């Protein structure tokens, strides 16, 4: 048999607060149900059912439920500002049951609608997250492609620059070789022995000599003999 915990309450024209004693209670061990006309607090072996005097605004964002220090403190805004004078309703039992059931059903419908909203929002968030991820991936791919193109362009420029430098070096070497050859030719010309011009040797001139007197005489003698 559940035990009914002790509780206190207080009100203003616009709100109502309930403090329930729950010895050694922890938040994860306490089940709290709040509807428009019905409040239930379950902490075995304690169970508290309250059919409220009037309606509360159970969807108001300022409503709170705090559990700790061996107690639960609930604060709600009233649906219609007024002084109740009593916390629980004094309607007939059958009417209280009907109103309680309606309140629980409306609460479940609100929870179901809220779950659908959350589900729809989650779907939208997931879709948005997927689109954002696809966008980021596309940007990443484009960035990688740009980097590849830049690297390719730099590589081509490096190859062109290297080839150009090599050609310049070859041309410079050719120029140096040509200059060296010209210098060598000049050196050879400079080092060649200087040959003095040779004056032509005069050819010997044959001079006719007059026959000697002796020879002439001999000849004369021979001529005389023959005659």
PDB file of N, CA and C in Angstrom, residues 217-227:
ATOM      1  N   UNK A 217     147.850  31.295-129.181  1.00  0.00           N
ATOM      2  CA  UNK A 217     149.045  30.929-129.928  1.00  0.00           C
ATOM      3  C   UNK A 217     149.041  29.493-130.326  1.00  0.00           C
ATOM      4  N   UNK A 218     148.613  28.679-129.371  1.00  0.00           N
ATOM      5  CA  UNK A 218     148.548  27.271-129.694  1.00  0.00           C
ATOM      6  C   UNK A 218     147.629  27.058-130.834  1.00  0.00           C
ATOM      7  N   UNK A 219     146.613  27.728-130.820  1.00  0.00           N
ATOM      8  CA  UNK A 219     145.634  27.561-131.867  1.00  0.00           C
ATOM      9  C   UNK A 219     146.206  28.030-133.194  1.00  0.00           C
ATOM     10  N   UNK A 220     146.904  29.075-133.056  1.00  0.00           N
ATOM     11  CA  UNK A 220     147.490  29.591-134.259  1.00  0.00           C
ATOM     12  C   UNK A 220     148.503  28.612-134.817  1.00  0.00           C
ATOM     13  N   UNK A 221     149.233  27.994-133.931  1.00  0.00           N
ATOM     14  CA  UNK A 221     150.217  27.038-134.374  1.00  0.00           C
ATOM     15  C   UNK A 221     149.566  25.848-135.047  1.00  0.00           C
ATOM     16  N   UNK A 222     148.480  25.423-134.408  1.00  0.00           N
ATOM     17  CA  UNK A 222     147.755  24.289-134.989  1.00  0.00           C
ATOM     18  C   UNK A 222     147.211  24.700-136.345  1.00  0.00           C
ATOM     19  N   UNK A 223     146.715  25.868-136.399  1.00  0.00           N
ATOM     20  CA  UNK A 223     146.117  26.332-137.671  1.00  0.00           C
ATOM     21  C   UNK A 223     147.234  26.403-138.710  1.00  0.00           C
ATOM     22  N   UNK A 224     148.411  26.880-138.350  1.00  0.00           N
ATOM     23  CA  UNK A 224     149.510  26.991-139.268  1.00  0.00           C
ATOM     24  C   UNK A 224     149.975  25.633-139.721  1.00  0.00           C
ATOM     25  N   UNK A 225     149.967  24.682-138.864  1.00  0.00           N
ATOM     26  CA  UNK A 225     150.418  23.346-139.203  1.00  0.00           C
ATOM     27  C   UNK A 225     149.528  22.694-140.216  1.00  0.00           C
ATOM     28  N   UNK A 226     148.314  22.952-140.062  1.00  0.00           N
ATOM     29  CA  UNK A 226     147.382  22.311-140.964  1.00  0.00           C
ATOM     30  C   UNK A 226     147.407  22.954-142.272  1.00  0.00           C
ATOM     31  N   UNK A 227     147.789  24.138-142.336  1.00  0.00           N
ATOM     32  CA  UNK A 227     147.831  24.778-143.592  1.00  0.00           C
ATOM     33  C   UNK A 227     149.115  24.425-144.276  1.00  0.00           C
TER      34      UNK A 227
END
